[in-house]
Short mmCIF file of C-alpha atoms in Angstrom, two decimals:
data_model
loop_
_atom_site.label_atom_id
_atom_site.label_comp_id
_atom_site.label_asym_id
_atom_site.label_seq_id
_atom_site.Cartn_x
_atom_site.Cartn_y
_atom_site.Cartn_z
CA ILE A 244 -6.97 37.26 -10.68
CA THR A 245 -6.62 40.86 -9.38
CA PHE A 246 -3.29 42.97 -9.80
CA ILE A 247 -2.75 45.58 -7.21
CA ASP A 248 0.06 48.26 -7.81
CA ASN A 249 0.39 51.96 -7.49
CA GLY A 250 3.03 52.35 -10.18
CA ARG A 251 3.30 52.92 -13.84
CA VAL A 252 5.30 50.92 -16.39
CA SER A 253 8.74 52.22 -16.90
CA PHE A 254 11.35 51.24 -19.39
CA SER A 255 12.91 48.72 -17.06
CA ASN A 256 9.70 46.68 -16.71
CA PRO A 257 9.34 45.04 -20.18
CA PRO A 258 12.85 43.15 -20.34
CA ARG A 259 11.89 41.30 -17.08
CA GLN A 260 8.09 41.34 -16.79
CA PRO A 261 6.73 39.86 -19.87
CA LEU A 262 3.14 41.06 -19.39
CA TYR A 263 4.36 44.74 -20.20
CA GLU A 264 5.50 45.95 -23.52
CA PHE A 265 7.19 48.92 -25.01
CA GLU A 266 4.18 50.78 -25.84
CA ASP A 267 3.08 50.45 -22.23
CA THR A 268 5.80 52.70 -21.16
CA LEU A 269 5.00 55.73 -23.44
CA GLY A 270 3.32 58.88 -22.32
CA GLY A 271 4.60 58.31 -18.68
CA GLY A 272 3.52 54.66 -18.56
CA LYS A 273 0.33 53.01 -18.28
CA PRO A 274 -0.85 51.95 -14.62
CA LYS A 275 1.02 48.80 -14.01
CA ALA A 276 -1.96 46.72 -12.64
CA GLU A 277 -4.46 47.78 -15.40
CA ALA A 278 -1.73 46.99 -18.03
CA ALA A 279 -1.17 43.61 -16.59
CA ALA A 280 -4.75 42.76 -16.42
CA GLU A 281 -5.26 43.87 -20.16
CA ALA A 282 -2.36 41.66 -21.21
CA MET A 283 -3.74 38.67 -19.58
CA ARG A 284 -7.05 39.01 -21.25
CA ARG A 285 -5.25 39.49 -24.43
CA ILE A 286 -3.34 36.20 -23.89
CA PHE A 287 -6.33 34.16 -22.59
CA PRO A 288 -9.79 36.10 -23.23
CA ASN A 289 -11.50 33.71 -20.86
CA VAL A 290 -9.50 34.85 -17.90
CA ASP A 291 -11.22 37.03 -15.26
CA ALA A 292 -8.50 39.63 -14.77
CA GLN A 293 -8.79 43.16 -13.31
CA GLY A 294 -6.15 45.83 -12.22
CA VAL A 295 -6.53 48.04 -9.13
CA GLN A 296 -4.46 51.02 -8.67
CA MET A 297 -3.62 51.15 -5.11
CA SER A 298 -0.93 52.43 -2.56
CA ILE A 299 -0.90 50.00 0.38
CA PRO A 300 -0.82 51.66 3.75
CA MET A 301 2.51 50.75 5.60
CA PRO A 302 3.89 50.89 9.13
CA GLY A 303 6.50 53.66 9.37
CA HIS A 304 4.77 55.73 6.88
CA ALA A 305 2.52 58.19 8.83
CA VAL A 306 -1.00 59.02 7.57
CA SER A 307 -1.70 62.76 7.81
CA PRO A 308 -5.10 64.17 8.70
CA ALA A 309 -5.69 65.04 5.03
CA GLU A 310 -4.99 61.43 4.12
CA LEU A 311 -7.17 59.71 6.85
CA GLU A 312 -10.38 59.06 4.89
CA SER A 313 -8.57 57.91 1.74
CA THR A 314 -6.42 55.62 3.85
CA ARG A 315 -9.47 54.18 5.48
CA LEU A 316 -11.24 53.37 2.17
CA THR A 317 -7.90 51.80 0.79
CA VAL A 318 -7.86 49.50 4.00
CA GLU A 319 -11.47 48.54 3.40
CA LYS A 320 -10.95 47.87 -0.24
CA LEU A 321 -7.85 45.73 0.39
CA ASP A 322 -9.66 43.84 3.18
CA THR A 323 -12.63 43.19 0.81
CA LEU A 324 -10.31 41.92 -1.94
CA VAL A 325 -8.35 39.59 0.31
CA GLN A 326 -11.69 37.97 1.39
CA GLU A 327 -12.95 37.70 -2.18
CA HIS A 328 -9.83 35.87 -3.41
CA ASP A 329 -8.41 32.31 -2.59
CA VAL A 330 -4.71 33.05 -2.61
CA VAL A 331 -2.57 36.16 -1.96
CA PHE A 332 0.71 36.61 -3.73
CA LEU A 333 3.05 39.09 -1.98
CA LEU A 334 5.33 40.56 -4.63
CA THR A 335 5.88 44.12 -3.41
CA ASP A 336 9.43 45.85 -3.36
CA SER A 337 9.50 46.73 0.34
CA ARG A 338 9.22 44.79 3.66
CA GLU A 339 6.72 47.06 5.17
CA SER A 340 4.43 46.89 2.19
CA ARG A 341 3.83 43.20 2.91
CA TRP A 342 2.80 43.77 6.43
CA LEU A 343 -1.07 44.73 6.03
CA PRO A 344 -1.66 42.08 3.35
CA THR A 345 0.13 39.46 5.63
CA MET A 346 -2.08 40.38 8.55
CA LEU A 347 -5.23 40.38 6.51
CA GLY A 348 -4.25 37.08 4.88
CA THR A 349 -3.83 35.52 8.21
CA LEU A 350 -7.14 37.06 9.75
CA HIS A 351 -9.10 35.38 6.89
CA ARG A 352 -7.02 32.25 6.74
CA LYS A 353 -6.07 32.59 3.15
CA ILE A 354 -3.07 31.01 1.38
CA VAL A 355 -0.41 33.43 1.28
CA ILE A 356 2.58 33.14 -1.04
CA CYS A 357 5.40 35.49 -0.50
CA VAL A 358 8.26 36.23 -2.99
CA ALA A 359 11.17 38.53 -2.13
CA LEU A 360 14.39 39.18 -4.25
CA GLY A 361 17.92 40.13 -3.46
CA PHE A 362 20.71 41.11 -5.70
CA ASP A 363 21.38 37.53 -6.80
CA SER A 364 19.16 35.46 -4.31
CA TYR A 365 15.36 34.93 -3.77
CA VAL A 366 12.95 33.30 -1.45
CA ALA A 367 9.55 31.85 -2.02
CA MET A 368 7.46 30.87 0.87
CA ARG A 369 4.05 30.08 2.07
CA HIS A 370 2.55 31.58 5.25
CA GLY A 371 1.22 29.39 7.98
CA VAL A 372 -2.70 29.27 8.08
CA TYR A 373 -4.68 28.95 11.37
CA PRO A 374 -6.53 25.67 11.44
CA ASP A 375 -9.65 27.44 12.47
CA THR A 376 -10.65 30.81 14.07
CA ASP A 377 -10.92 29.37 17.54
CA ASP A 378 -7.58 27.72 17.73
CA ALA A 379 -4.81 30.52 17.65
CA THR A 380 -2.23 28.59 19.78
CA ARG A 381 -1.80 25.48 17.69
CA SER A 382 1.59 25.14 16.02
CA ARG A 383 1.68 26.42 12.55
CA LEU A 384 4.32 27.55 9.86
CA GLY A 385 5.63 31.04 10.17
CA CYS A 386 5.06 33.98 7.93
CA TYR A 387 7.62 36.43 6.27
CA PHE A 388 7.95 38.46 9.49
CA CYS A 389 8.09 35.60 12.13
CA ASN A 390 11.87 35.40 12.23
CA ASP A 391 12.51 39.16 12.61
CA VAL A 392 13.11 40.67 16.02
CA VAL A 393 12.14 44.10 14.67
CA ALA A 394 8.95 45.50 13.39
CA PRO A 395 8.62 46.71 9.70
CA THR A 396 9.30 50.42 9.34
CA ASP A 397 10.12 53.04 6.66
CA SER A 398 12.93 51.34 4.28
CA LEU A 399 12.33 53.38 1.26
CA THR A 400 13.45 56.86 2.19
CA ASP A 401 16.76 58.01 0.56
CA ARG A 402 17.13 54.59 -1.22
CA THR A 403 18.39 54.39 -4.91
CA LEU A 404 16.22 52.66 -7.46
CA ASP A 405 18.54 49.40 -7.37
CA GLN A 406 18.00 49.32 -3.63
CA GLN A 407 14.18 49.51 -3.95
CA CYS A 408 13.77 47.13 -6.88
CA THR A 409 15.90 44.37 -8.49
CA VAL A 410 16.66 45.45 -11.93
CA THR A 411 20.28 44.14 -12.38
CA ARG A 412 19.52 40.31 -12.62
CA PRO A 413 16.48 40.07 -14.79
CA GLY A 414 16.38 36.38 -14.75
CA LEU A 415 15.87 36.30 -11.03
CA ALA A 416 12.16 37.57 -10.98
CA PRO A 417 10.86 34.63 -13.30
CA ILE A 418 12.83 31.98 -11.50
CA ALA A 419 11.30 33.09 -8.21
CA SER A 420 7.88 33.65 -9.56
CA GLY A 421 7.80 30.31 -11.25
CA THR A 422 8.92 28.43 -8.05
CA ALA A 423 6.24 30.36 -6.20
CA VAL A 424 3.53 29.28 -8.71
CA GLU A 425 4.68 25.65 -8.29
CA LEU A 426 4.56 25.86 -4.69
CA LEU A 427 1.01 27.03 -4.83
CA THR A 428 0.23 23.98 -7.23
CA THR A 429 1.66 21.65 -4.79
CA ILE A 430 -0.47 23.24 -1.95
CA LEU A 431 -3.62 23.05 -3.99
CA GLN A 432 -3.04 19.34 -4.86
CA HIS A 433 -2.63 18.36 -1.27
CA PRO A 434 -5.48 17.01 0.80
CA LEU A 435 -4.90 19.54 3.61
CA GLY A 436 -4.54 22.42 1.32
CA GLY A 437 -2.93 25.50 3.22
CA LEU A 438 -2.81 23.24 6.43
CA ALA A 439 -0.31 20.91 4.83
CA PRO A 440 2.61 20.43 6.99
CA ALA A 441 6.13 21.03 5.54
CA PRO A 442 8.90 18.33 5.07
CA THR A 443 11.52 18.29 7.92
CA SER A 444 14.13 20.78 7.26
CA GLY A 445 17.12 19.04 5.62
CA SER A 446 15.07 15.83 4.75
CA ASN A 447 14.68 14.44 1.24
CA PRO A 448 11.00 14.87 0.47
CA ASP A 449 11.33 11.98 -1.85
CA SER A 450 12.45 9.58 0.69
CA SER A 451 11.33 10.85 4.02
CA PRO A 452 8.51 9.10 5.54
CA VAL A 453 5.03 10.84 5.43
CA ALA A 454 1.91 9.61 6.54
CA PRO A 455 -0.60 8.62 3.83
CA GLU A 456 -3.07 11.42 4.78
CA GLN A 457 -0.47 13.94 4.61
CA GLU A 458 0.89 13.16 1.11
CA GLY A 459 -0.21 15.17 -1.83
CA VAL A 460 -0.29 14.43 -5.57
CA PHE A 461 2.92 16.48 -5.84
CA GLY A 462 4.35 15.58 -2.54
CA VAL A 463 4.54 17.75 0.47
CA PRO A 464 4.74 21.61 -0.22
CA ASP A 465 8.03 23.13 1.33
CA HIS A 466 7.66 26.21 3.61
CA GLN A 467 10.45 28.20 2.45
CA ILE A 468 12.64 27.79 -0.76
CA ARG A 469 15.63 29.98 -0.82
CA GLY A 470 17.67 30.23 -4.20
CA TYR A 471 20.90 31.51 -4.94
CA LEU A 472 22.13 32.44 -8.64
CA VAL A 473 25.76 31.94 -7.53
CA GLY A 474 26.14 28.20 -7.99
CA PHE A 475 22.30 27.90 -8.88
CA ARG A 476 21.68 26.52 -5.48
CA GLN A 477 18.49 25.98 -3.83
CA HIS A 478 17.51 25.21 -0.10
CA ALA A 479 14.23 24.23 1.58
CA ILE A 480 13.85 25.63 5.13
CA VAL A 481 11.12 25.23 7.70
CA GLY A 482 10.18 27.86 10.41
CA GLN A 483 7.49 27.90 12.91
CA SER A 484 5.33 30.77 13.79
CA SER A 485 6.34 33.25 16.55
CA ASP A 486 3.92 34.52 19.22
CA MET A 487 5.76 37.76 19.03
CA CYS A 488 5.35 38.20 15.20
CA THR A 489 4.45 41.69 14.41
CA ALA A 490 2.18 40.65 11.52
CA CYS A 491 0.53 37.26 12.20
CA SER A 492 0.68 36.64 15.95
CA PRO A 493 -2.72 36.34 17.92
CA LYS A 494 -1.95 39.64 19.70
CA ILE A 495 -1.98 41.46 16.30
CA ILE A 496 -4.96 39.76 15.00
CA THR A 497 -6.88 40.40 18.12
CA ALA A 498 -5.82 43.90 18.21
CA TYR A 499 -7.31 44.44 14.59
CA ARG A 500 -10.37 42.61 15.55
CA GLU A 501 -11.08 44.76 18.59
CA HIS A 502 -9.91 48.13 17.14
CA GLY A 503 -10.06 47.92 13.52
CA PHE A 504 -8.76 50.84 11.66
CA ASP A 505 -7.55 52.68 14.88
CA PHE A 506 -5.18 49.77 15.53
CA LEU A 507 -3.86 50.17 11.93
CA LEU A 508 -3.44 53.94 12.42
CA ARG A 509 -1.36 53.47 15.41
CA ALA A 510 0.92 50.97 13.54
CA PHE A 511 1.14 53.32 10.60
CA ASN A 512 1.95 56.38 12.71
CA ASN A 513 3.71 54.46 15.24
CA THR A 514 1.64 55.95 18.15
CA LEU A 515 0.49 54.44 21.38
CA VAL A 516 -2.55 55.53 23.60
CA ALA A 517 -3.50 54.91 27.09
CA GLU A 518 -6.12 52.14 26.22
CA ASP A 519 -3.13 49.94 24.85
CA ALA A 520 -1.70 49.52 28.43
CA PRO A 521 -3.60 46.28 29.06
CA HIS A 522 -2.29 44.90 25.86
CA VAL A 523 1.47 45.89 26.31
CA PRO A 524 4.12 44.77 28.67
CA ILE A 525 5.04 48.44 29.66
CA ALA A 526 3.80 51.22 31.92
CA VAL A 527 1.81 53.81 29.86
CA GLU A 528 0.95 57.12 31.24
CA ASP A 529 -2.61 58.52 30.81
CA ASP A 530 -1.30 61.11 28.52
CA ALA A 531 1.14 59.17 26.68
CA ALA A 532 1.10 59.83 22.86
CA ASN A 533 4.19 58.03 21.54
CA VAL A 534 5.74 54.74 21.74
CA PRO A 535 8.80 54.51 24.11
CA GLU A 536 11.94 55.75 22.47
CA ASN A 537 13.72 53.28 20.15
CA TYR A 538 10.84 50.92 19.96
CA SER A 539 7.99 50.79 17.46
CA TYR A 540 4.26 50.31 18.34
CA LEU A 541 4.09 46.89 16.96
CA GLU A 542 7.26 45.89 18.92
CA THR A 543 5.71 47.06 21.90
CA LEU A 544 2.33 45.47 21.34
CA THR A 545 3.77 42.01 20.58
CA GLY A 546 6.43 42.09 23.52
CA LEU A 547 9.39 42.32 21.20
CA ALA A 548 10.30 45.53 22.93
CA ALA A 549 10.18 43.98 26.36
CA LEU A 550 12.47 41.21 24.98
CA HIS A 551 14.94 43.73 23.57
CA ARG A 552 14.91 45.59 27.12
CA GLN A 553 15.52 42.19 28.84
CA THR A 554 18.61 41.55 26.41
CA ASP A 555 19.90 44.97 27.11
CA ASP A 556 19.67 44.57 30.72
CA ILE A 557 21.43 41.12 30.59
CA MET A 558 24.20 42.68 28.45
CA ALA A 559 24.59 45.47 30.68
CA ASP A 560 24.96 43.10 33.84
CA ILE A 561 27.95 41.50 32.11
CA GLU A 562 31.41 42.78 33.25
CA TRP A 563 34.17 41.84 30.90
CA SER A 564 37.48 41.38 32.59
CA ASP A 565 40.21 43.92 32.13
CA ALA A 566 42.58 41.06 31.53
CA GLU A 567 40.81 39.82 28.42
CA ASP A 568 42.78 41.95 26.11
CA ALA A 569 46.10 40.91 27.69
CA ASP A 570 45.22 37.27 27.43
CA ALA A 571 44.28 37.59 23.88
CA ALA A 572 47.54 39.54 23.21
CA ALA A 573 49.47 36.60 24.93
CA GLY A 574 47.51 33.90 22.81
CA ASP A 575 45.10 32.90 25.47
CA THR A 576 41.87 32.31 23.70
CA ASP A 577 39.84 31.14 26.68
CA ASP A 578 36.97 33.27 27.49
CA ASP A 579 37.50 35.26 30.50
CA PHE A 580 34.49 37.24 31.87
CA GLU A 581 32.48 37.71 35.05
CA ALA A 582 28.68 37.79 34.93
CA VAL A 583 27.33 39.81 37.91
#
């Protein structure tokens, strides 16, 4: 197991993350990844654990010329780590920090388990795996980004500590993490592994009919498990992948295969160059340097920007009747509009 983190252990970590102790917070704090690996080796000496101090490059967080080479080496290191491991757990504090590991996990057909926390809610989900490298169109389960209609961008600037990391409900993290571990166990004990189908949304996995070849030792692994501390409720949800996903769609994987780090740099810096014109549904001038206003590079590349423009055009063509307010005041609730 390899831990990746760029932070140091602070006083808020030991109460909610049992691999850390008070001594780890002293002197400015030990590097989180290394401290976690050391703790695992103390608990079970036979474990092969290492810690890697790393800041994951992220969309919306521009890379300066001075950071170019170090960022390239970081990407190469992360790509190598993903290839060397069987499972990727995404447990980072921001949406954009999950983008690059999600894309690399999809590219290398790894089992990816994503856990995200809210104030009193959480989600633990597995990402869909391509059945093989030559079949990118077959239906598969969605990833963390598949339901989003906007690309990840900088969500950390000017955020307070409680907005960046869940520290107010310390029991939430182990509940979500335990759920994620059991989800992985169910996947590993299924004959299809990461390709295992998910139970139909809303069905009872104990009673819904499943073909024998799709049944695992621990049943069929869910796709998404969403939990709420209010009422201690839990729901299983299924969602399919999107061909406009900014992290796992074929367009994204193809762009990385063809352009490598240059593609990632455009995503990080949100820039578009002329050679992207065949890949995006917009007209690009030969000297274009930036993405069209209000849209990110990833949204432009995947077609989300075009979808937004089409939606805006449709909304602009709808003329609401001047009599609508008067009808509402008179108690007439029938919709009254004219589409032009």
